[in-house]
Coordinates of C-alpha atoms in Angstrom, one line a residue:
X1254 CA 4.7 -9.7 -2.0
X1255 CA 7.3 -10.9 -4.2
X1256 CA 10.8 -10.0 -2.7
X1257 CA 9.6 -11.7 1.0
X1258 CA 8.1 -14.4 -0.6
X1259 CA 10.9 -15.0 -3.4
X1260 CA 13.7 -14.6 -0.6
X1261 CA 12.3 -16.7 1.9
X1262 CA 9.6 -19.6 0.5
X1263 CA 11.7 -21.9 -1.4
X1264 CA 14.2 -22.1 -4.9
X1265 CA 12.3 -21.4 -8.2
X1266 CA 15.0 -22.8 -10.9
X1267 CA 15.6 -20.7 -14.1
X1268 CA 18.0 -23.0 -15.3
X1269 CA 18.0 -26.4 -17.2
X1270 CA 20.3 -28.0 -14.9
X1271 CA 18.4 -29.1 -12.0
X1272 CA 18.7 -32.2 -10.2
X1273 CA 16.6 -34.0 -7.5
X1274 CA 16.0 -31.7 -4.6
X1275 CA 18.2 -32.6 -1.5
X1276 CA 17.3 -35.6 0.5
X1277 CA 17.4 -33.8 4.2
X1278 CA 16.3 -35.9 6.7
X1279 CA 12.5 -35.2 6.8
X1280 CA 12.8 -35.6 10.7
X1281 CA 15.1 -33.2 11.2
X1282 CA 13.8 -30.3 9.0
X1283 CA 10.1 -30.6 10.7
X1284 CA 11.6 -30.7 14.1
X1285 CA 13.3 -27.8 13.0
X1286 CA 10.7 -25.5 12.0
X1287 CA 8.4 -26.3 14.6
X1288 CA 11.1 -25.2 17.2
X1289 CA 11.5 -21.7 14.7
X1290 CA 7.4 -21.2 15.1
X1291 CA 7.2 -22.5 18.6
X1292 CA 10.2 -19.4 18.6
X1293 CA 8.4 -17.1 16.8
X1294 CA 5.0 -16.8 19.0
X1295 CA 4.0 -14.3 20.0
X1296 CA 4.1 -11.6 17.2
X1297 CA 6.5 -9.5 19.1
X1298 CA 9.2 -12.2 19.3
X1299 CA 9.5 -12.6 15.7
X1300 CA 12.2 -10.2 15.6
X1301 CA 13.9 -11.7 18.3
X1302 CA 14.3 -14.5 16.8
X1303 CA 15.4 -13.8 13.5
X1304 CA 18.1 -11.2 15.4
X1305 CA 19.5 -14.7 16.6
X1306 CA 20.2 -16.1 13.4
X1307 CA 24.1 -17.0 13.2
X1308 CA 26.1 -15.1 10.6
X1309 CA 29.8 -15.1 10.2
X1310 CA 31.8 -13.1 7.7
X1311 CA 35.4 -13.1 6.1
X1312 CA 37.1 -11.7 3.3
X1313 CA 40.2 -13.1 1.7
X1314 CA 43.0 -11.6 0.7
X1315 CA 41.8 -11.7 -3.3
X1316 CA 38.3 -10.5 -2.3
X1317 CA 35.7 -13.5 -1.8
X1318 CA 33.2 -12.4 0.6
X1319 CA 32.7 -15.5 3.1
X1320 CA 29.6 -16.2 4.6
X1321 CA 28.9 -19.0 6.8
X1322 CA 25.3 -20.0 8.8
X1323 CA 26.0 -22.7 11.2
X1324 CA 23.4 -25.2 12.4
X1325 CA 24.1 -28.9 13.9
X1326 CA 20.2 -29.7 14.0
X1327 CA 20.7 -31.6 10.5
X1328 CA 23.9 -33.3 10.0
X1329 CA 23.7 -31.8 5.9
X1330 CA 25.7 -28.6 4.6
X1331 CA 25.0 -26.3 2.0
X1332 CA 27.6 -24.2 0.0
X1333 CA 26.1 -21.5 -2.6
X1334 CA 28.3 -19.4 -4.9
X1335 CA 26.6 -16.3 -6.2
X1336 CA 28.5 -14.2 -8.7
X1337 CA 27.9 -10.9 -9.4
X1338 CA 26.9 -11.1 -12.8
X1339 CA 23.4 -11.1 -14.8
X1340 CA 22.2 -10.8 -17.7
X1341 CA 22.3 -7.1 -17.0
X1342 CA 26.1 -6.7 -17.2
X1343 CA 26.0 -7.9 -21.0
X1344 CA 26.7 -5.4 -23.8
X1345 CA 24.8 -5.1 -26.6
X1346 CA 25.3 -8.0 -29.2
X1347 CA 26.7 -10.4 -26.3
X1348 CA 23.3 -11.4 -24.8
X1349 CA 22.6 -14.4 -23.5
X1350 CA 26.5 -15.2 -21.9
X1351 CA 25.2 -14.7 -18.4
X1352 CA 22.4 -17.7 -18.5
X1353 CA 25.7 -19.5 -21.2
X1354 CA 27.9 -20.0 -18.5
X1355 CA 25.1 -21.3 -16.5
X1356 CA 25.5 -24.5 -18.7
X1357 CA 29.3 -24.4 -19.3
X1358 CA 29.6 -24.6 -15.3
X1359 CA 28.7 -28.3 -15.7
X1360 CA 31.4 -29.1 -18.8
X1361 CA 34.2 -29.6 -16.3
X1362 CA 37.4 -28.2 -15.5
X1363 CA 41.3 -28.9 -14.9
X1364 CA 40.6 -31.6 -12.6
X1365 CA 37.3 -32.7 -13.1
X1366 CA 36.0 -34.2 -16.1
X1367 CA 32.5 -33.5 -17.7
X1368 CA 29.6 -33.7 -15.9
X1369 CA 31.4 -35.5 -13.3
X1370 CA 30.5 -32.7 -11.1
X1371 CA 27.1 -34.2 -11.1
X1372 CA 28.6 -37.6 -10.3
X1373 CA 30.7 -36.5 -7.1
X1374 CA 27.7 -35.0 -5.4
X1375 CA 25.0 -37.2 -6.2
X1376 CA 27.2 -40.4 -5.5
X1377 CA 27.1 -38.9 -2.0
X1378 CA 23.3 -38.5 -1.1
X1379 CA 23.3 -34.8 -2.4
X1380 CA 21.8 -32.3 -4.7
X1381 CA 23.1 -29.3 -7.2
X1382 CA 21.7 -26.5 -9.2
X1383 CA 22.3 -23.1 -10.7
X1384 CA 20.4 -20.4 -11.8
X1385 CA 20.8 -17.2 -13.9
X1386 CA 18.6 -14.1 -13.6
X1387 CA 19.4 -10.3 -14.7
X1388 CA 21.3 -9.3 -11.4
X1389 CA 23.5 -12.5 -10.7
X1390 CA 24.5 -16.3 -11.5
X1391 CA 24.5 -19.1 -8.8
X1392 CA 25.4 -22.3 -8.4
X1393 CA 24.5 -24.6 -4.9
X1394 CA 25.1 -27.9 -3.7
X1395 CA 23.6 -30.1 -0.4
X1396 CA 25.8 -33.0 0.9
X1397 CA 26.3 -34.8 4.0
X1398 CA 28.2 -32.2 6.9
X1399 CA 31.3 -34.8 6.3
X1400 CA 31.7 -34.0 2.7
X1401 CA 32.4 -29.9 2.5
X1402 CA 35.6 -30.2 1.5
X1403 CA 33.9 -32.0 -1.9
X1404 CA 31.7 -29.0 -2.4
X1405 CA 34.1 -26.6 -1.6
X1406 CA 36.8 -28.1 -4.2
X1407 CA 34.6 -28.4 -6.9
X1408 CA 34.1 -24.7 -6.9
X1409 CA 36.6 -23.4 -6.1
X1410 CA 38.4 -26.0 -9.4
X1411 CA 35.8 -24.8 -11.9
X1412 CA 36.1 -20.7 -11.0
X1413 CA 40.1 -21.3 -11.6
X1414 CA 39.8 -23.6 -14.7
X1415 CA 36.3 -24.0 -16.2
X1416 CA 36.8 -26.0 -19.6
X1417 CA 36.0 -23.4 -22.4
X1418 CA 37.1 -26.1 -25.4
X1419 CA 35.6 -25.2 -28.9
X1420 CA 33.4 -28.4 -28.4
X1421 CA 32.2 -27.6 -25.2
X1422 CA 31.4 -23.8 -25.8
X1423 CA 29.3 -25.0 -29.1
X1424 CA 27.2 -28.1 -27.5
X1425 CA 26.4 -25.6 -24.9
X1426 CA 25.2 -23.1 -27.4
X1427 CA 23.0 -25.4 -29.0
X1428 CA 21.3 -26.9 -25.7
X1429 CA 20.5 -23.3 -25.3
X1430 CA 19.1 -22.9 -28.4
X1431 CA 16.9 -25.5 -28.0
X1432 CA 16.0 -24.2 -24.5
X1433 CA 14.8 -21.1 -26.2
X1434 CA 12.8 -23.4 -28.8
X1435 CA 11.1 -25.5 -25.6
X1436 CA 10.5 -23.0 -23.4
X1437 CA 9.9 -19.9 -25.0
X1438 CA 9.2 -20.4 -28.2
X1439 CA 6.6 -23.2 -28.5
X1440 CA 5.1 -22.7 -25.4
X1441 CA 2.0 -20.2 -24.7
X1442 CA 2.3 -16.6 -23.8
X1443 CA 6.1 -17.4 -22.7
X1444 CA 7.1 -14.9 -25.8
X1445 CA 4.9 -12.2 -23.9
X1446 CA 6.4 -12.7 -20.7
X1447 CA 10.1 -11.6 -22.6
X1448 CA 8.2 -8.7 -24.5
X1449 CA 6.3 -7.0 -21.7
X1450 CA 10.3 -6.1 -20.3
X1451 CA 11.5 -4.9 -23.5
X1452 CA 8.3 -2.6 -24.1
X1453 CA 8.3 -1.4 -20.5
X1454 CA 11.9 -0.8 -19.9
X1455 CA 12.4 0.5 -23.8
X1456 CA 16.0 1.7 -24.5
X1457 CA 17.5 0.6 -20.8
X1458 CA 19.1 -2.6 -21.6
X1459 CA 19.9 -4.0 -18.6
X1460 CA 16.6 -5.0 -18.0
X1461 CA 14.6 -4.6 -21.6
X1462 CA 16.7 -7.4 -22.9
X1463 CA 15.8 -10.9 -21.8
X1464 CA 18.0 -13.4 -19.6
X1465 CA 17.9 -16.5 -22.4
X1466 CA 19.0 -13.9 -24.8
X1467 CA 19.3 -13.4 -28.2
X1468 CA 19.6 -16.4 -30.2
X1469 CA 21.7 -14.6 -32.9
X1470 CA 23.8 -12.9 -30.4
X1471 CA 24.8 -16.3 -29.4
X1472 CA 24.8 -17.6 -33.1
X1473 CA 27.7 -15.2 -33.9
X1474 CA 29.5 -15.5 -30.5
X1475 CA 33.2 -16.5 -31.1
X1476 CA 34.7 -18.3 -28.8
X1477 CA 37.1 -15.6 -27.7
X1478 CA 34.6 -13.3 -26.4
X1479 CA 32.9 -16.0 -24.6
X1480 CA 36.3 -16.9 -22.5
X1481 CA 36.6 -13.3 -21.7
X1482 CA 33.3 -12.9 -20.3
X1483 CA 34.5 -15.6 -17.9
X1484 CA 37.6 -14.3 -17.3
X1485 CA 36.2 -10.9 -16.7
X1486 CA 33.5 -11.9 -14.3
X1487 CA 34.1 -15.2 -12.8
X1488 CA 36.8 -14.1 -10.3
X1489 CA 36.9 -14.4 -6.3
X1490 CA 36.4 -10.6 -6.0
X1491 CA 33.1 -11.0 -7.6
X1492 CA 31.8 -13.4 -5.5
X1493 CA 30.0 -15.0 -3.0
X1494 CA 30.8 -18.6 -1.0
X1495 CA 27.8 -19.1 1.5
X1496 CA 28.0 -22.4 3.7
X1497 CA 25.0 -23.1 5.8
X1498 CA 24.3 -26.1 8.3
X1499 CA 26.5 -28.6 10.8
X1500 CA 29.7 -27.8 10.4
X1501 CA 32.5 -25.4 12.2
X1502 CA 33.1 -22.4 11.2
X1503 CA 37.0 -22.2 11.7
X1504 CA 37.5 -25.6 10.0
X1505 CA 35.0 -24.0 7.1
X1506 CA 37.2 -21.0 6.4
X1507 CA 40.2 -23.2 6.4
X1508 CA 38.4 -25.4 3.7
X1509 CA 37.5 -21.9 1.6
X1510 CA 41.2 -20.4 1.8
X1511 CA 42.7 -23.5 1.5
X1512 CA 40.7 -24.1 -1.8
X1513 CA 40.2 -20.5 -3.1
X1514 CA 42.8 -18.6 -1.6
X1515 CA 45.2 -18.9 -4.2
X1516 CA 43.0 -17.8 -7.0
X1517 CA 44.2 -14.3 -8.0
X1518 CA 42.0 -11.1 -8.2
X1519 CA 40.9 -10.3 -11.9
X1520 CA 39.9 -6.8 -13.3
X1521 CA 36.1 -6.7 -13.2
X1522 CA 34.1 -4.5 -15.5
X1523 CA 32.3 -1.9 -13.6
X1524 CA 28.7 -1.7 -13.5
X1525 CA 27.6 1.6 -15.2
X1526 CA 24.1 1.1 -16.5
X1527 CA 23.2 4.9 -16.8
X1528 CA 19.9 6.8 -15.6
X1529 CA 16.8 4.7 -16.2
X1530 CA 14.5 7.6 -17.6
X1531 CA 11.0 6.3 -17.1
X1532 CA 8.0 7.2 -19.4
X1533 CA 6.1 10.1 -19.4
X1534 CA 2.9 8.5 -20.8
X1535 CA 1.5 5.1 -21.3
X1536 CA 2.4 2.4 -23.3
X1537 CA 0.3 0.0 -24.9
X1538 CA 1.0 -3.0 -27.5
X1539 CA -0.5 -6.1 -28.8
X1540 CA 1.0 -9.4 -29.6
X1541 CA -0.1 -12.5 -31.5
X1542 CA 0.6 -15.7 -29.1
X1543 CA -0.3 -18.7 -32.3
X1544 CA 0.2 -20.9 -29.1
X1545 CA -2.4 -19.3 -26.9
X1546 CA -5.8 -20.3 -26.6
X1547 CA -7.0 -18.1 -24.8
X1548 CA -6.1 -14.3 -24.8
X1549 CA -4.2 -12.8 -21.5
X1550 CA -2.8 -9.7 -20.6
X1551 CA 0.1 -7.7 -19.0
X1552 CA 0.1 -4.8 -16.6
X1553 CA 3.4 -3.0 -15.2
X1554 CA 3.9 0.1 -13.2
X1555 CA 7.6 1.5 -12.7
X1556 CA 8.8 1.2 -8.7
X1557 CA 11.7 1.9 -7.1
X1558 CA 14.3 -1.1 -6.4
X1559 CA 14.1 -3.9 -4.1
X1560 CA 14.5 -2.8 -0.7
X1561 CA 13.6 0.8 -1.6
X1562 CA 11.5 2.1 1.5
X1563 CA 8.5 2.5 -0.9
X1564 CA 9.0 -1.0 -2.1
X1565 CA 8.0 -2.9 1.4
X1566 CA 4.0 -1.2 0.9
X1567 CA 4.0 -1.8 -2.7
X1568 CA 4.9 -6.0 -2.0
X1569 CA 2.5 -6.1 0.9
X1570 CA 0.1 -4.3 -1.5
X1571 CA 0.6 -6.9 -3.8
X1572 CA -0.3 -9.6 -1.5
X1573 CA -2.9 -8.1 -0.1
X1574 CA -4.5 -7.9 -4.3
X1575 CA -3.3 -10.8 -5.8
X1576 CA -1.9 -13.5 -3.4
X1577 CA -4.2 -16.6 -3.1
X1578 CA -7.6 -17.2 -3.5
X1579 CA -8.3 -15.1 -0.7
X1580 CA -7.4 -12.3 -2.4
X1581 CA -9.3 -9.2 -3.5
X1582 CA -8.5 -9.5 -7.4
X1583 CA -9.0 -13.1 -7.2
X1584 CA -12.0 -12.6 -5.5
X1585 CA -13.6 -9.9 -7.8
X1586 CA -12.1 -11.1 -11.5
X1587 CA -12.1 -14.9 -10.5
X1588 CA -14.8 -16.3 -8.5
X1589 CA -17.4 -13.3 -8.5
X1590 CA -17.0 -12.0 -12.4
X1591 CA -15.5 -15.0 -14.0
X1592 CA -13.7 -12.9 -16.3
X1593 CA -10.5 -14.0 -16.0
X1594 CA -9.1 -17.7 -15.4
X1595 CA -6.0 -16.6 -13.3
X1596 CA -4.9 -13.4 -11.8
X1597 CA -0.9 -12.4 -10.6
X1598 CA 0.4 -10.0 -9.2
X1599 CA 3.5 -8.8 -7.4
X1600 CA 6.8 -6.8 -7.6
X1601 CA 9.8 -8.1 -10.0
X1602 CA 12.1 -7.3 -7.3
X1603 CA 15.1 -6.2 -9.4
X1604 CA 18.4 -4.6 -7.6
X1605 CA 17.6 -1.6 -9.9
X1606 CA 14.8 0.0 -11.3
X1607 CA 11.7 -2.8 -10.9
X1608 CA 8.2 -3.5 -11.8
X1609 CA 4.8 -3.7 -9.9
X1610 CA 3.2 -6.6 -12.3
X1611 CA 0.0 -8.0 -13.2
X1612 CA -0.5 -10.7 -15.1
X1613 CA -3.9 -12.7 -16.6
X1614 CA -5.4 -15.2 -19.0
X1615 CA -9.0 -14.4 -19.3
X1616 CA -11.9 -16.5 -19.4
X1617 CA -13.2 -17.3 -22.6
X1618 CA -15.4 -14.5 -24.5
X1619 CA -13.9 -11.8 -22.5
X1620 CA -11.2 -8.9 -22.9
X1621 CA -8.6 -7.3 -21.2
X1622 CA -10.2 -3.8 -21.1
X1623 CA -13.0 -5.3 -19.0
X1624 CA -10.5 -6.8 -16.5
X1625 CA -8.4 -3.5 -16.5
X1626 CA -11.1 -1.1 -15.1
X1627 CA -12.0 -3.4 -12.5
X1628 CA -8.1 -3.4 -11.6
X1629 CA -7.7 0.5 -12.4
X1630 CA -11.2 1.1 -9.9
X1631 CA -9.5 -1.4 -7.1
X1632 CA -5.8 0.7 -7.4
X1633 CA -8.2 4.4 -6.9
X1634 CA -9.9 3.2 -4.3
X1635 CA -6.7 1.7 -2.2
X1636 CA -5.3 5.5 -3.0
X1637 CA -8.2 7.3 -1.6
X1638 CA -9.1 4.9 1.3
X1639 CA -6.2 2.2 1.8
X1640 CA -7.0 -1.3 2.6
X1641 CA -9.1 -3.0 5.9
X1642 CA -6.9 -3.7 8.9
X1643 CA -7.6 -7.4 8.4
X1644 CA -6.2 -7.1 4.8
X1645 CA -2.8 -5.4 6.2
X1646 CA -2.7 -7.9 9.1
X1647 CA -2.9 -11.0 7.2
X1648 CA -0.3 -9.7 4.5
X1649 CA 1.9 -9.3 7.1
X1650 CA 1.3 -12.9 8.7
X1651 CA 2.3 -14.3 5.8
X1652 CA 5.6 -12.3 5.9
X1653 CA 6.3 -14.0 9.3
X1654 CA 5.0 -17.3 8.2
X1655 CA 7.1 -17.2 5.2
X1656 CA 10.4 -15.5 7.6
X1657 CA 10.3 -18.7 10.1
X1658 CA 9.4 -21.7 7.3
X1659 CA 11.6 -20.3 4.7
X1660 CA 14.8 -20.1 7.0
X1661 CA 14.5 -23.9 7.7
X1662 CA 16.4 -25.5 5.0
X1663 CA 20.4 -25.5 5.1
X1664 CA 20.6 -24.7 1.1
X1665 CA 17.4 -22.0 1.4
X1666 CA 19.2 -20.1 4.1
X1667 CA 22.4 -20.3 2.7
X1668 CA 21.0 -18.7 -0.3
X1669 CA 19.3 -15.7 1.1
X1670 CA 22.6 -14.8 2.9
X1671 CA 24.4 -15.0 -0.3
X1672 CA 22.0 -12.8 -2.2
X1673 CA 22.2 -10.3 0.8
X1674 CA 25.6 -10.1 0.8
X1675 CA 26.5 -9.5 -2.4
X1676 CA 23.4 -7.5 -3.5
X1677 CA 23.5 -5.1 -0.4
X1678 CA 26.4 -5.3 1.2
X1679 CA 26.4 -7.3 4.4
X1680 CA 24.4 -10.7 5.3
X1681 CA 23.4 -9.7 8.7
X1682 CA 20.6 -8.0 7.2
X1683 CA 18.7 -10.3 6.6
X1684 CA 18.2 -10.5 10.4
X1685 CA 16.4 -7.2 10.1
X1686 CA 14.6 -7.4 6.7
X1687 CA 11.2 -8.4 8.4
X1688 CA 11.0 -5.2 10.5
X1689 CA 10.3 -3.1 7.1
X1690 CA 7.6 -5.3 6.5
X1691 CA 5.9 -4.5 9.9
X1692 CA 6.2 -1.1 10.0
X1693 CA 4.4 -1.0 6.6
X1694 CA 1.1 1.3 8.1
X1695 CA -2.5 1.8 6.0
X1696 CA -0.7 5.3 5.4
X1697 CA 2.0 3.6 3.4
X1698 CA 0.2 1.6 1.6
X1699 CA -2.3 4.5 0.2
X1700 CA 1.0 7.0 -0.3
X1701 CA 2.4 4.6 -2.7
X1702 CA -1.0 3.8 -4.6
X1703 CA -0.8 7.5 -5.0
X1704 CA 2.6 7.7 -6.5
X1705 CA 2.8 5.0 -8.8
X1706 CA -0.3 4.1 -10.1
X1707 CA -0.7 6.1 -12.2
X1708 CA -2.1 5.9 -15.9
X1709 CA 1.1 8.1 -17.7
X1710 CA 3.5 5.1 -15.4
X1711 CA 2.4 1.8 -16.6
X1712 CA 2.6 -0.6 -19.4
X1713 CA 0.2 -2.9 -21.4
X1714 CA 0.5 -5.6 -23.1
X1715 CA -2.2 -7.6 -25.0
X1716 CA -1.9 -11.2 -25.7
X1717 CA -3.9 -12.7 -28.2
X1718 CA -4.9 -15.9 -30.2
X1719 CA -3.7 -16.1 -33.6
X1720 CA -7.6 -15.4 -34.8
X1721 CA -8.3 -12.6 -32.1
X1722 CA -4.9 -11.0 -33.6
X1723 CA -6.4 -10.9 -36.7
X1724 CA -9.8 -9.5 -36.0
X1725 CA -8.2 -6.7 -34.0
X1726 CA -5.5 -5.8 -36.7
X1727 CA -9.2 -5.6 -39.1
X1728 CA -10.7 -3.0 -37.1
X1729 CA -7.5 -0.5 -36.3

């Protein structure tokens, strides 16, 4: 149950810029979600409650959506800036800018010097990250309710005059170079994890090409192109400012037009990715991993996008086989079989065309093929006989669970409404995004089973050790 889960139970950082996490009064944010689950109880309230969440929306005149969350029961604020822009809006031979200007955000701009913007925020008691993935960029901040106006300044300064100097452009490059060295390339079955999208998704390059990038794309980058992928995509009309916690919302806009308002509208580059044309039979590839010990293995069906209607069965589905110990892979290939030393799964939960994913390192003197048929027999039966109502119940706890407990932080919630407004349209949906989850039936769950698991619509990907690699290349 990936999307629920990803949305709503904390921050997972792509990026190599994170700080400390926000020091929140511990007080506060346990008082706090007690009184959501004291809320929540019974079952039939949870909608209820969530339909009470506070949402407040404004556009300025040059097109930044505003989005503010207010909540005195902390006395912190959270501001979070989400541009539209991903790794999937790059052009062939520019990959890699997206998850660039992730790092160049932090080199300063016409009024604050480098890394300063580190200094102002953690001087005051607060945190700051941002993040790249293939459908947008962000960048967040937690600070004491009396210092807004800090956040809100140092945004809005660096989206109107972010310091693209020849020196800062190339350290940048290099400190993602290295990134690429440290955490892809010297690190086990990370290099699988970027080839399993290229092989699945094949000639449709929004998502077959990796976030990181290509090191020689960024290698013969000149500076020029990297100020107009800033120019072209860092602009208020392609943006997001979400402010949650103790603050007023009329003094809040004031702060965001007063600070943004004068930045003019720029000419954005539309989004025209073309039809993704899915595969009409399977795929299936091995890899040599000299890092791995062990081999491992990817699995990936083709599902709709996030928020489809099929894709609410198809995350509880996921839950219900692969989330926790509890679960029925984890049960079968773990603690019953002991063929495998871990088992994943869950959807990708991509804005366009995504991925039902499983993912495993098998136990030592075993192979995927063995693990496969136990997963292939588990995916027919679901399809002829769906899953036990306890199953379906307790995947759908966990959706509430993670609904009430993941709304609790400022900088968590302020975040979800950000990606809700700019991926779909309007934040107050997020007030209604746990109803799809309920009204998931058994029926659902075996109609999608049906459609999408099957053998000509899925993806594999063998991992091996350097001396497995070999022994398999002898035999083919």
């Amino acid at each position: 149950m990936m999307a629920l889960l990803g949305l709503f139970l904390g921050i997972a950082s792509q990026g190599s810029t994170a700080v400390a996490e926000s020091k929140t009064p511990k007080a506060g944010a346990e008082a706090k979600a007690k009184t959501l689950a004291k809320e929540a109880q019974p079952a039939a309230n949870h909608a209820e409650v969530l339909s009470r969440l506070p949402v407040e929306r404004a556009t300025l005149a040059n097109g930044l959506r505003v989005v503010m969350s207010p909540d005195a029961t902390v006395p912190t604020v959270a501001i979070a800036v989400y541009y539209d822009v991903g790794s999937r809006n790059e052009e062939k031979g520019r990959s890699g800018f997206a998850h660039l200007f992730e790092h160049m955000m932090f080199q300063g701009s016409a009024n604050v010097g480098k890394g300063e913007h580190f200094v102002l925020i953690t001087n005051r008691g607060g945190s700051l990250n941002g993040t790249t993935s293939t459908d947008r960029t962000n960048y967040f901040e937690t600070l004491p309710s009396n210092e807004l106006a800090l956040g809100l300044w140092l945004e809005a300064d660096r989206m109107r005059s972010l310091a693209i100097t020849p020196e800062n452009f190339e350290n940048q490059r290099q400190t993602v170079m290295e990134e690429r060295r440290q955490s892809y390339d010297n690190r086990p079955y990370m290099e699988s994890m970027l080839r399993i999208n290229e092989l699945a998704y094949g000639d449709y390059f929004p998502y077959a090409h990796s976030t990181i990038g290509d090191m020689n794309d960024l290698k013969r980058a000149p500076l020029k192109a990297v100020r107009d992928f800033f120019d072209q995509h860092y602009a208020p009309n392609n943006a997001v400012v979400s402010i949650a916690g103790d603050f007023k919302p009329a003094e809040a806009l004031a702060l965001v037009q007063r600070y943004f308002g004068s930045l003019g509208k720029r000419s954005v580059p539309p989004y025209k990715p073309g039809a993704f044309k899915g595969q009409s039979k399977e795929k299936k590839e091995s890899m040599r991993d000299p890092n791995a010990e062990l081999p491992a293995f990817h699995l990936a069906y083709h599902i709709p996008p996030d928020r489809d209607p099929d894709h609410y069965p198809l995350e509880l589905l996921a839950a219900i086989l692969g989330d926790g110990a509890s679960s029925r892979l984890y049960q079968e290939l773990v603690k019953k079989r002991e063929l495998c030393q871990s088992i994943d799964v869950g959807t990708d939960d991509r804005r366009g065309p995504d991925l039902f994913s499983f993912w495993s390192v098998l136990s030592r003197g075993h192979q995927g093929e063995e693990v496969r048929k136990v997963i292939f027999d588990e995916l027919n039966k679901i399809a002829q006989e769906g899953v036990s109502p306890r199953e379906l119940e307790k995947a759908k706890n966990r959706a509430r669970s993670s609904v009430i407990f993941g709304l609790q932080s400022n900088l968590s919630r302020a975040m979800h409404l950000a990606e809700f407004e700019l991926y779909w349209g309007d934040a107050r949906l997020l007030r209604d995004e746990l109803e799809f989850y309920l009204k998931v039936s058994n029926d659902d769950i075996k109609r999608v089973a049906q459609k999408y698991f099957k053998p000509e619509n899925r993806t594999i990907l063998d991992v091996l050790p350097a001396a497995q690699n070999a022994k398999a290349a002898k035999k083919d």
